[in-house]
CSV table of C-alpha atoms in Angstrom, one decimal:
chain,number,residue,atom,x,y,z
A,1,UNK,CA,159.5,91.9,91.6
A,2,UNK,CA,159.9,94.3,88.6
A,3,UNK,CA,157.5,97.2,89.0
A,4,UNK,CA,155.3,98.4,86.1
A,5,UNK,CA,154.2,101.6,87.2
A,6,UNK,CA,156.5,103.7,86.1
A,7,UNK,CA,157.2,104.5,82.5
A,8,UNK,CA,160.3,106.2,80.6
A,9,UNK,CA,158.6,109.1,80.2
A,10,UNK,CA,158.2,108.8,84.3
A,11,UNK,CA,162.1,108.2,84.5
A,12,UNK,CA,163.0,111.1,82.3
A,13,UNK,CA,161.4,113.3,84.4
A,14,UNK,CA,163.1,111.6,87.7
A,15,UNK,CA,166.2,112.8,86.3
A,16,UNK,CA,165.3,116.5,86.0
A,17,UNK,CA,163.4,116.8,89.0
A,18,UNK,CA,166.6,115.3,90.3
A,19,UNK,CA,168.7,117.8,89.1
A,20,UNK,CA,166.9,120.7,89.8
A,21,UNK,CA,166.9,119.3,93.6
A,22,UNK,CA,170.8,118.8,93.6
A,23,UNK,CA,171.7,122.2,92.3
A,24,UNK,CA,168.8,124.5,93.5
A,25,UNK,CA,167.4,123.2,96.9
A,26,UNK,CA,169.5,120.2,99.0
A,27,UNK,CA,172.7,123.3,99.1
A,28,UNK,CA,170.0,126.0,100.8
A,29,UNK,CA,167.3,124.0,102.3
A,30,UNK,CA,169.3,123.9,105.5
A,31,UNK,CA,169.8,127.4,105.6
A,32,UNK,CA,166.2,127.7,104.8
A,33,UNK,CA,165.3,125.8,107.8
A,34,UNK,CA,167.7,128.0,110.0
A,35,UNK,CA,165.6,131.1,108.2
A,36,UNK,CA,162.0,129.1,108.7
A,37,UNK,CA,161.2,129.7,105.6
A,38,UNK,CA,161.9,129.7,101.3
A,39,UNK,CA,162.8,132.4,99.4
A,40,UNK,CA,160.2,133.1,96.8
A,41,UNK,CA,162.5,133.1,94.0
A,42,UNK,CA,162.9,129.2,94.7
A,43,UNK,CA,159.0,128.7,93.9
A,44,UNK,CA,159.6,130.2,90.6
A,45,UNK,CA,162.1,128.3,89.6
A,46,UNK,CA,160.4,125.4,90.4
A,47,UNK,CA,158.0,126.0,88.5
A,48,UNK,CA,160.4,126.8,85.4
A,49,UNK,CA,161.8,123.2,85.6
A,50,UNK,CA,158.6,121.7,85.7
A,51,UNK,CA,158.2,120.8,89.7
A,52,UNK,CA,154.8,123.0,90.3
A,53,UNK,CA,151.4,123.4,88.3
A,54,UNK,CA,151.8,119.7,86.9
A,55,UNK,CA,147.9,119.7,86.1
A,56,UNK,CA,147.2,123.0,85.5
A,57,UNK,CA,146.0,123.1,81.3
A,58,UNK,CA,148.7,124.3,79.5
A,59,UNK,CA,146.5,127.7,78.5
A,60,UNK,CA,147.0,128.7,82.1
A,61,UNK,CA,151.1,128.5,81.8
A,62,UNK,CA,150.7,124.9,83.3
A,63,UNK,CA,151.9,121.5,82.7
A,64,UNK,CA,148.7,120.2,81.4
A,65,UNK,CA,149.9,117.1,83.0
A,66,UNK,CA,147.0,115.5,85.2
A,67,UNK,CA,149.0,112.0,85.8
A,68,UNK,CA,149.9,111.3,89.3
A,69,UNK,CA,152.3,109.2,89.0
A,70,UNK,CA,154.9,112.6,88.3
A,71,UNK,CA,153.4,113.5,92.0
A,72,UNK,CA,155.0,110.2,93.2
A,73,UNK,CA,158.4,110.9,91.0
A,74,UNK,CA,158.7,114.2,92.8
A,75,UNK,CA,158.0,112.6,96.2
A,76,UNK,CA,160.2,110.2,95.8
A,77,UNK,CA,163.3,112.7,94.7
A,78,UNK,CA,162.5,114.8,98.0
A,79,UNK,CA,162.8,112.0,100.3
A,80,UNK,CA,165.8,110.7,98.7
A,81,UNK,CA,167.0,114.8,99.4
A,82,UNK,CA,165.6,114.8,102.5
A,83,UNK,CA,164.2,117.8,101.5
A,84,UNK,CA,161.1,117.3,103.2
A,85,UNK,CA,159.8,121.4,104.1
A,86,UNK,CA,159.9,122.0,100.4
A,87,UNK,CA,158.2,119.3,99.2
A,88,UNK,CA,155.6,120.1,101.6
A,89,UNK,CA,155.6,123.5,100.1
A,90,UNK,CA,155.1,122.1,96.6
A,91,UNK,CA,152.4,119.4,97.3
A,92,UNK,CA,150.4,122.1,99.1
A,93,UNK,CA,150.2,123.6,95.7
A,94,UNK,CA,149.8,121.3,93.3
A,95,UNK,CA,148.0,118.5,95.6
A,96,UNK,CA,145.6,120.9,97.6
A,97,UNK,CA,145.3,124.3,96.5
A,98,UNK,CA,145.5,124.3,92.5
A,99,UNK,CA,142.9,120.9,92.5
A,100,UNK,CA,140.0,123.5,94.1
A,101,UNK,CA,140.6,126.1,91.5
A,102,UNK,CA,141.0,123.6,88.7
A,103,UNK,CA,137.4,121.9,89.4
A,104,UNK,CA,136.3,124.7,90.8
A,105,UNK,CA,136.8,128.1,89.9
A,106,UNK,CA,134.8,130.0,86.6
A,107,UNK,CA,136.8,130.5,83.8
A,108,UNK,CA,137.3,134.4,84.7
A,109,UNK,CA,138.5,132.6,88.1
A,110,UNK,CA,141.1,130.7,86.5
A,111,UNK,CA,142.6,133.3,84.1
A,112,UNK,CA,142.8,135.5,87.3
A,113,UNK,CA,144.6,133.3,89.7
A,114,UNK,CA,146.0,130.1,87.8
A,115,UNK,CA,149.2,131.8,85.4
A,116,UNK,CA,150.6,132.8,88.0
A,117,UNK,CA,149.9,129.6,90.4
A,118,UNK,CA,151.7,127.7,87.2
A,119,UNK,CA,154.6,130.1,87.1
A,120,UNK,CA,155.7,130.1,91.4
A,121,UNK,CA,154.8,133.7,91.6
A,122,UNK,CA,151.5,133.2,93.2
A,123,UNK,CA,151.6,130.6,96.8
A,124,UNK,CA,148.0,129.5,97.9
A,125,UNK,CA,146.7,128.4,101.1
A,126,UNK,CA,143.4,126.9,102.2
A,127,UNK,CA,142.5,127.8,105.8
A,128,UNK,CA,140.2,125.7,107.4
A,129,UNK,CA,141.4,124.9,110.9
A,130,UNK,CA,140.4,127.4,113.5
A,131,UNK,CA,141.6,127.9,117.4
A,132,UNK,CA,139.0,126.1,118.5
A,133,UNK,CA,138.2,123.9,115.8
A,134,UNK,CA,140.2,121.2,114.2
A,135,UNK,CA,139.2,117.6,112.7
A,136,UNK,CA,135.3,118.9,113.1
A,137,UNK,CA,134.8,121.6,110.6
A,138,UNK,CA,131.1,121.5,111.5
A,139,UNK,CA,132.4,123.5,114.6
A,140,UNK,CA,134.0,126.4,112.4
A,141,UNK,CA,133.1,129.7,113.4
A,142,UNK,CA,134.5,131.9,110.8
A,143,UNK,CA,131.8,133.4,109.3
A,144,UNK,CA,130.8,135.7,105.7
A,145,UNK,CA,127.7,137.8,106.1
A,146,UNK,CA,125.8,139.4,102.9
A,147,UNK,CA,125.9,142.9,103.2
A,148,UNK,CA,124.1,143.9,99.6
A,149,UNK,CA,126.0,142.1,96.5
A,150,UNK,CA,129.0,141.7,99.0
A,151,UNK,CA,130.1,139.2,101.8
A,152,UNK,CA,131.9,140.0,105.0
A,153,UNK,CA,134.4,137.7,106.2
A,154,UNK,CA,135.2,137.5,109.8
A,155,UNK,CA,137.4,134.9,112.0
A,156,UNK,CA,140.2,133.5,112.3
A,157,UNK,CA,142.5,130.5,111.3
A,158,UNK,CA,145.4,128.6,112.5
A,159,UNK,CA,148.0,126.1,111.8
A,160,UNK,CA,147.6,127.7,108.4
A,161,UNK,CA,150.4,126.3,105.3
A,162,UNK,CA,152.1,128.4,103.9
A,163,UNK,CA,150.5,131.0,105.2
A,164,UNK,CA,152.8,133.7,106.0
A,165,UNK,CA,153.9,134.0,102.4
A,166,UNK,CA,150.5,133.2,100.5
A,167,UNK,CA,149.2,135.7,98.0
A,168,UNK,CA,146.1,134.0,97.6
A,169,UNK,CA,144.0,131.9,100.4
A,170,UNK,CA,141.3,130.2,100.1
A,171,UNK,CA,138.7,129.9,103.5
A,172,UNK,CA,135.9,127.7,104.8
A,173,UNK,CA,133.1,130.1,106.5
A,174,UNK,CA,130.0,129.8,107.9
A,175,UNK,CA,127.5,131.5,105.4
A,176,UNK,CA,124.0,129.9,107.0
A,177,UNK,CA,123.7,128.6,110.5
A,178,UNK,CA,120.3,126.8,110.3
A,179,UNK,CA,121.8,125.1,107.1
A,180,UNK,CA,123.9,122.4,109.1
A,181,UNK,CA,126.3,120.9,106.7
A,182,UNK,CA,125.2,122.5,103.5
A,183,UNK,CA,125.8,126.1,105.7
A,184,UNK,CA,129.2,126.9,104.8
A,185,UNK,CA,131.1,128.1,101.5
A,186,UNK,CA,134.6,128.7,100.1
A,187,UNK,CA,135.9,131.7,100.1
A,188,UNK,CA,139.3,133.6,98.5
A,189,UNK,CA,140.7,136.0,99.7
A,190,UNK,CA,144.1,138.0,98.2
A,191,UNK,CA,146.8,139.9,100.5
A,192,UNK,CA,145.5,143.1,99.4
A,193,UNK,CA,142.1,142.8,100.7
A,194,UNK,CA,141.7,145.1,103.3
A,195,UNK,CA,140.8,143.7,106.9
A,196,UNK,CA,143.7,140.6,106.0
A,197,UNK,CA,145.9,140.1,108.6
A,198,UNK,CA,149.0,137.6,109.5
A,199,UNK,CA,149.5,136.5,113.0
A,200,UNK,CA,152.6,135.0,114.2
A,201,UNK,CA,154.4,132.3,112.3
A,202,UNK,CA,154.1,129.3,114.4
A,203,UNK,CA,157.1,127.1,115.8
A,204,UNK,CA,157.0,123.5,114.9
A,205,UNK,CA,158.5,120.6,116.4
A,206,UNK,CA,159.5,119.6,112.7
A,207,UNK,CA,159.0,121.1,109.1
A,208,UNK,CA,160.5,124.1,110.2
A,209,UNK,CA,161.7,125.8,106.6
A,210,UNK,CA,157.5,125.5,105.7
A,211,UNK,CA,156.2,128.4,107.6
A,212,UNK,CA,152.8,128.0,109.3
A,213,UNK,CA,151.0,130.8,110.5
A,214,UNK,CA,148.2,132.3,112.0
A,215,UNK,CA,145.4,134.1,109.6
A,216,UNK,CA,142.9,136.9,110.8
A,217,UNK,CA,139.9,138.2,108.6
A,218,UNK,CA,138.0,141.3,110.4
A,219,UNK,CA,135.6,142.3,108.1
A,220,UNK,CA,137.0,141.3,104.8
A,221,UNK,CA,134.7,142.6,102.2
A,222,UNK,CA,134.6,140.4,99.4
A,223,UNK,CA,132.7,140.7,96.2
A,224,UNK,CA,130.5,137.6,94.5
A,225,UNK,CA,132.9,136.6,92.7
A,226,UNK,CA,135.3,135.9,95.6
A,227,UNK,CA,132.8,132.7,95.9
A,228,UNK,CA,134.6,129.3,94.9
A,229,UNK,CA,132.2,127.0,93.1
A,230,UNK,CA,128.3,127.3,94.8
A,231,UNK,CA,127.3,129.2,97.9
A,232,UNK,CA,126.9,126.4,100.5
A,233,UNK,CA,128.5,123.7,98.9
A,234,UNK,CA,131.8,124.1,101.0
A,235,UNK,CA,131.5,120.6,102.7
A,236,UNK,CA,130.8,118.6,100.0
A,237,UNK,CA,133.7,120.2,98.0
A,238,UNK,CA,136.2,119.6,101.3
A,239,UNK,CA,134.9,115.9,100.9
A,240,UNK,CA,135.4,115.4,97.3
A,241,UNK,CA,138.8,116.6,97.5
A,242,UNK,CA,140.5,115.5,100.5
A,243,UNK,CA,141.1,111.9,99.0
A,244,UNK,CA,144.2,113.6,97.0
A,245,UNK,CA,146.0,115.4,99.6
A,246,UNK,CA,145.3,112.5,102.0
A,247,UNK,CA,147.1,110.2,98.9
A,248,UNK,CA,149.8,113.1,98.6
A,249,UNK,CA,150.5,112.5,102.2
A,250,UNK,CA,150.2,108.5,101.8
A,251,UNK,CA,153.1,109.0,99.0
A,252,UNK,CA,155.6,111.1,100.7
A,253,UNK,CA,155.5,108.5,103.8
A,254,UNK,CA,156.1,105.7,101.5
A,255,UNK,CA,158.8,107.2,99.9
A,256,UNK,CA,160.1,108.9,103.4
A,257,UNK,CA,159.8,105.2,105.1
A,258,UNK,CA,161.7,103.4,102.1
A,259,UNK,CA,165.0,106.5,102.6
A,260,UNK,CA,165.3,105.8,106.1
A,261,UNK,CA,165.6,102.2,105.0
A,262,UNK,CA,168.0,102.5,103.1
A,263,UNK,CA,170.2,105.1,104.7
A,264,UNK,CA,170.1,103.1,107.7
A,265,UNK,CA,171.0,99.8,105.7
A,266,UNK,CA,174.2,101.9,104.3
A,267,UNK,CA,175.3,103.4,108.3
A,268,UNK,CA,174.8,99.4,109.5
A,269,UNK,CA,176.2,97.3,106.5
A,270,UNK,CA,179.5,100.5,107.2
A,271,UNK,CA,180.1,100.8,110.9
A,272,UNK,CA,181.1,98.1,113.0
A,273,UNK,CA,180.7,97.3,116.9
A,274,UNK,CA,181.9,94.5,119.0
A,275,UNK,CA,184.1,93.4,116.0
A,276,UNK,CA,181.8,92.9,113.0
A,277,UNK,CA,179.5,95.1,111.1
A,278,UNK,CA,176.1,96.3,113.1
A,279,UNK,CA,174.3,95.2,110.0
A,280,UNK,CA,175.5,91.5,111.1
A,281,UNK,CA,173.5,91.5,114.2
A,282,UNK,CA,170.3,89.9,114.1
A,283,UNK,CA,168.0,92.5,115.9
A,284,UNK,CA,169.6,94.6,113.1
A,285,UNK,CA,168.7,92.6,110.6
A,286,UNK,CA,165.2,91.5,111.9
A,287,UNK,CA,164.5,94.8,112.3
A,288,UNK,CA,165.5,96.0,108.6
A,289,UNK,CA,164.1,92.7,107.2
A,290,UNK,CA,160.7,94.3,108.8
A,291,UNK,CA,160.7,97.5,107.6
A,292,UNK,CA,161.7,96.5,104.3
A,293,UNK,CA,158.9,94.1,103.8
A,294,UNK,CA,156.4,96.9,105.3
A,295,UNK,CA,157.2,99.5,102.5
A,296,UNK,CA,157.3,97.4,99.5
A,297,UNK,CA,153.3,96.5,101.0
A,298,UNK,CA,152.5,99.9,101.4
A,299,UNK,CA,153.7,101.1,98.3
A,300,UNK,CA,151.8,98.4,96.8
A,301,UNK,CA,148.5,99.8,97.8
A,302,UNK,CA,149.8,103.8,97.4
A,303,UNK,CA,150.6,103.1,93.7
A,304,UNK,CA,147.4,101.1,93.2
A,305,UNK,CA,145.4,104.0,95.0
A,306,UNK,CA,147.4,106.6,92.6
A,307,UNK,CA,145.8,104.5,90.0
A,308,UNK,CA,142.9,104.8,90.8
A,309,UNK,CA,143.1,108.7,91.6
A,310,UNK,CA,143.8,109.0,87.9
A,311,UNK,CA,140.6,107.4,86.9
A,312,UNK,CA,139.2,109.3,89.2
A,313,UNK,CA,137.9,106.2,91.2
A,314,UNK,CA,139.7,106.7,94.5
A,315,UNK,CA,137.1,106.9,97.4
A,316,UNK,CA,137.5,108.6,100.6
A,317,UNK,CA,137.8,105.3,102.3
A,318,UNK,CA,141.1,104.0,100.1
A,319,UNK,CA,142.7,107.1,100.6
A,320,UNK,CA,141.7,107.3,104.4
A,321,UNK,CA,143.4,103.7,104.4
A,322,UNK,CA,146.6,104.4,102.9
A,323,UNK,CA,147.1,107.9,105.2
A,324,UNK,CA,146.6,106.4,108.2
A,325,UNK,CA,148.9,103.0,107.7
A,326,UNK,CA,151.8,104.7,105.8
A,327,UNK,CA,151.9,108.1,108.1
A,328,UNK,CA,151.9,105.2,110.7
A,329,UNK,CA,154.8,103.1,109.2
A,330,UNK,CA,156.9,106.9,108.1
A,331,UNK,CA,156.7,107.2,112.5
A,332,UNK,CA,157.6,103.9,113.2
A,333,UNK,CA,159.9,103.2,110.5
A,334,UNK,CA,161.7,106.5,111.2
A,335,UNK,CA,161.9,106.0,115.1
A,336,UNK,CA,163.2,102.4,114.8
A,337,UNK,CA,165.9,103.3,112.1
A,338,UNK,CA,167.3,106.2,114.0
A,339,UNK,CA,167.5,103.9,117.4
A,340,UNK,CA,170.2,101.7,115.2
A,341,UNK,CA,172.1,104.9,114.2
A,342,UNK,CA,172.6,105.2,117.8
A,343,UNK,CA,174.2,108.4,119.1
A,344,UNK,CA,174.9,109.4,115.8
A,345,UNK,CA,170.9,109.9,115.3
A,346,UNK,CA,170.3,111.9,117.1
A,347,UNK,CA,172.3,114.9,115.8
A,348,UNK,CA,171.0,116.9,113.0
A,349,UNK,CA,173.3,116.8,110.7
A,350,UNK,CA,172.9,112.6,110.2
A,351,UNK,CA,169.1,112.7,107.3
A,352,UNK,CA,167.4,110.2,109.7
A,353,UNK,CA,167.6,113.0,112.6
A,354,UNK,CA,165.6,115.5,110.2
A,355,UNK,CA,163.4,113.0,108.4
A,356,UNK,CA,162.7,111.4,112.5
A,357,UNK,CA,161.7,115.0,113.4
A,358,UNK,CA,159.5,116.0,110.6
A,359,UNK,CA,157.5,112.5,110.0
A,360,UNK,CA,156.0,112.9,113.2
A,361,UNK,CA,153.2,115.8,112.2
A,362,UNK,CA,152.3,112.9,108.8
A,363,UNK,CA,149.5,111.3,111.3
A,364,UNK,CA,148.1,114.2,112.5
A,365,UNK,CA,147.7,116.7,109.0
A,366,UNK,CA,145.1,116.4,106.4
A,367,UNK,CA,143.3,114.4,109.1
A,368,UNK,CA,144.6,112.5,111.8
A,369,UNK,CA,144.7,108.5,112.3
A,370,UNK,CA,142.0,108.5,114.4
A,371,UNK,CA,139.7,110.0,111.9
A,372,UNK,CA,141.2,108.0,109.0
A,373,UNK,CA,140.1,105.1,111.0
A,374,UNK,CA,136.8,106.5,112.0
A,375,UNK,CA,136.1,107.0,108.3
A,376,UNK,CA,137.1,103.7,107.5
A,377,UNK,CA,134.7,102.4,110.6
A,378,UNK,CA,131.6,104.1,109.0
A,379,UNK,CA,131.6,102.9,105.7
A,380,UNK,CA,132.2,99.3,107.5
A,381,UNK,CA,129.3,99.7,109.6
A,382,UNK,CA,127.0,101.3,106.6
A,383,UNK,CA,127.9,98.3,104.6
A,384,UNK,CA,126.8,96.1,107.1
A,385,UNK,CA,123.3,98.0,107.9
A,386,UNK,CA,122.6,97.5,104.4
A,387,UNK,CA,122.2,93.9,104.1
C-alpha cells in the first residue's frame, strides 16, 4: 500500500537531513559515544541545515515550520544512521523543550531565550525527575520560596537530558504545599545563576554519546520573570504537553523497529548456514514476516496520531497508546533481530548491537509502560462510570 503521508516537499527535506547526517554525524557519532557526549559546534550546525528549531516562528531565527511530519522525516534518517544519541539530543529540543517556551513563555521570554534555541547555540533541559521521585511528580520535593519580588529555588534533580551541557533548564518546583496539584510551577533557570550546580554525568546502559546528569539548585534566586506561563499551573502545563514528546518517542521506535528489520533481512537474505541462506529457514522467515507486519501497524497509528498532533487533536490517551506499544515492539523487535545475527550481534560494531542497547530505556522515558497503560485504564474506566 502506497502511503500518502508524506509529500515532495517532505522528501526534499529527507534528502538534506540525509546529507547533513552522512557528512556531519554517522563519521563522529562513534567517537562521540567513546567521549559520552557531542561537541557543541555539532548543535549549531544542525541547526544551520535546518535539523533544530523546526517550529520556532521565523522572527525568532526558526523554521516557522509547525508540521510534524518533518519530526518523523528526521526520525526516520537517524534510525536509518543509527545515530540514535543525537537524535535524542535533537528531539529533546525541538519535541520537549522549545514546545514549553513556544506556548508558554511572554514575548520578552521568547526574544530572550528562543534565537539562540533556533540557532544550536543555546541546549535546554526540563528537570523534573528527582532522587526520590520519578513517574509521580506529586511527590517532587524541589521547592521555590518567595522571598520579596524573588523566588528561591532549592532541590535537586536527576536523570536529567542533556543536562551537563544545557545553558538553559527549565524545573518543576513546589511553590504551595496545601495547593495539591495546582501547588507547583515551572521554573528556568540559566548556568549563570548562582547556587547552579552539575553533579556527575550518569553512566547508561545505552545512549551513551547523550549525556545525562545530575542537577543541584541550593538557593537559586530567581526573579518573576524566571516564572514560565502562571504560578501554579506547572501540572496542567506537564499534562498538556507530554502527548508530543510521548509521540516523539512513539516515532523514533517506529522508525528504529522498521531499521532493524531491514538490516536484519539484508545479514539473513546474505549469509548462509547449513548450505542455504539463513533467510530460507522458516523460524527466519516467520519471525521477519512478524516483525514486518507489526511495524507497518504501528506506523499506521504513529502517522495517524502525528495527524492529529497537527490539528492539535491528539489526546493524552492516543499518544499514551502509541508510546507504550511501539517502545514495546522497538524492544522486542530489536531483541529478536539481533538473536538471528547470532554471534555477530552481539558485537558493537554490527547497528543492531547499538540500536539493541539503546531501545531498551524507550519504555521507561517520558513515562513508562506501566503508566502509559494506567492512563489508558482511567480514561476506560471514566468512560464507563459515565453511562
Amino acid at each position: 500500500m502506497r502511503s500518502t503521508f508524506y509529500t515532495e516537499d517532505h522528501e526534499a527535506y529527507r534528502a538534506s537531513v540525509a546529507e547533513f547526517l552522512r557528512r556531519e554525524v554517522e563519521p563522529h557519532h562513534g567517537e562521540w559515544e567513546a567521549a559520552h557526549g557531542i561537541p557543541a559546534e555539532v548543535w549549531t550546525s544542525a541547526a544551520a541545515a535546518g535539523l533544530m528549531g523546526l517550529a520556532v516562528p521565523e522572527e525568532y531565527g526558526g523554521g516557522g515550520e509547525p508540521d510534524y511530519r518533518y519530526r518523523f522525516v528526521v526520525a526516520e534518517e537517524i534510525a536509518r544512521t543509527n545515530t540514535t544519541s543525537f537524535g535524542v539530543g535533537l528531539g529533546l529540543q525541538d519535541d520537549i523543550v522549545i514546545p514549553y517556551l513556544l506556548d508558554l513563555a511572554t514575548d520578552e521570554q521568547k526574544q530572550r531565550w528562543l534565537p539562540a534555541m533556533a540557532a544550536g547555540e543555546l541546549i535546554g533541559a526540563i528537570a523534573m525527575t528527582e532522587p526520590g521521585t520519578g513517574s509521580d511528580l506529586q511527590g517532587i520535593r524541589t521547592t521555590a520560596v518567595r522571598d520579596g519580588d524573588d523566588w528561591v529555588l532549592s532541590g535537586a534533580k536527576t536523570f536529567i537530558s542533556s543536562g551537563m551541557h544545557a545553558g538553559l533548564v527549565i524545573v518543576v518546583a513546589r511553590t504551595d504545599a496545601e495547593a495539591g496539584s495546582r501547588g507547583f510551577t515551572l521554573f528556568v533557570v540559566e548556568q549563570s545563576d548562582a547556587g547552579f550546580t552539575r553533579g556527575r554525568q550518569l553512566e547508561k546502559v545505552g545512549l551513551d554519546a547523550q549525556d545525562t546528569a545530575e542537577l543541584f539548585f541550593d538557593g537559586v534566586r530567581l526573579t518573576a520573570d524566571r516564572i514560565l506561563g502562571q504560578e501554579g499551573m506547572a501540572m496542567r502545563y506537564l499534562m498538556e504537553r507530554l502527548p508530543r514528546e510521548r509521540l516523539s518517542i512513539a516515532a523514533a521506535a517506529v522508525a528504529a523497529s522498521e531499521a532493524a528489520v531491514r538490516w536484519t533481512l539484508e545479514y539473513v537474505h546474505s549469509r548462509t548456514a547449513f548450505g542455504q541462506p539463513i533467510g530460507d529457514f522458516q523460524n527466519t522467515r516467520f519471525v521477519l514476516a512478524e516483525l514486518e507486519t507489526e511495524c507497518d501497524i504501528a506506523r499506521a497509528y504513529v502517522e495517524k496520531a502525528a495527524l492529529a498532533l497537527n490539528l492539535g487533536e491528539l489526546t493524552a490517551v492516543e499518544a499514551s497508546k502509541a508510546k507504550w506499544w511501539t517502545s514495546e515492539l522497538q524492544v522486542r523487535a530489536t531483541s529478536r533481530c539481533l538473536q538471528l545475527f547470532g554471534g555477530f550481534g552481539y558485537m558493537l560494531e554490527y547497528p543492531i548491537a547499538r540500536a539493541f542497547r539503546d531501545a531498551r530505556v524507550q519504555t521507561i522515558y517520558g513515562g513508562t509502560t506501566e503508566i502509559m497503560k494506567e492512563i489508558i485504564g482511567r480514561e476506560q474506566a471514566a468512560r464507563y462510570a459515565r453511562r
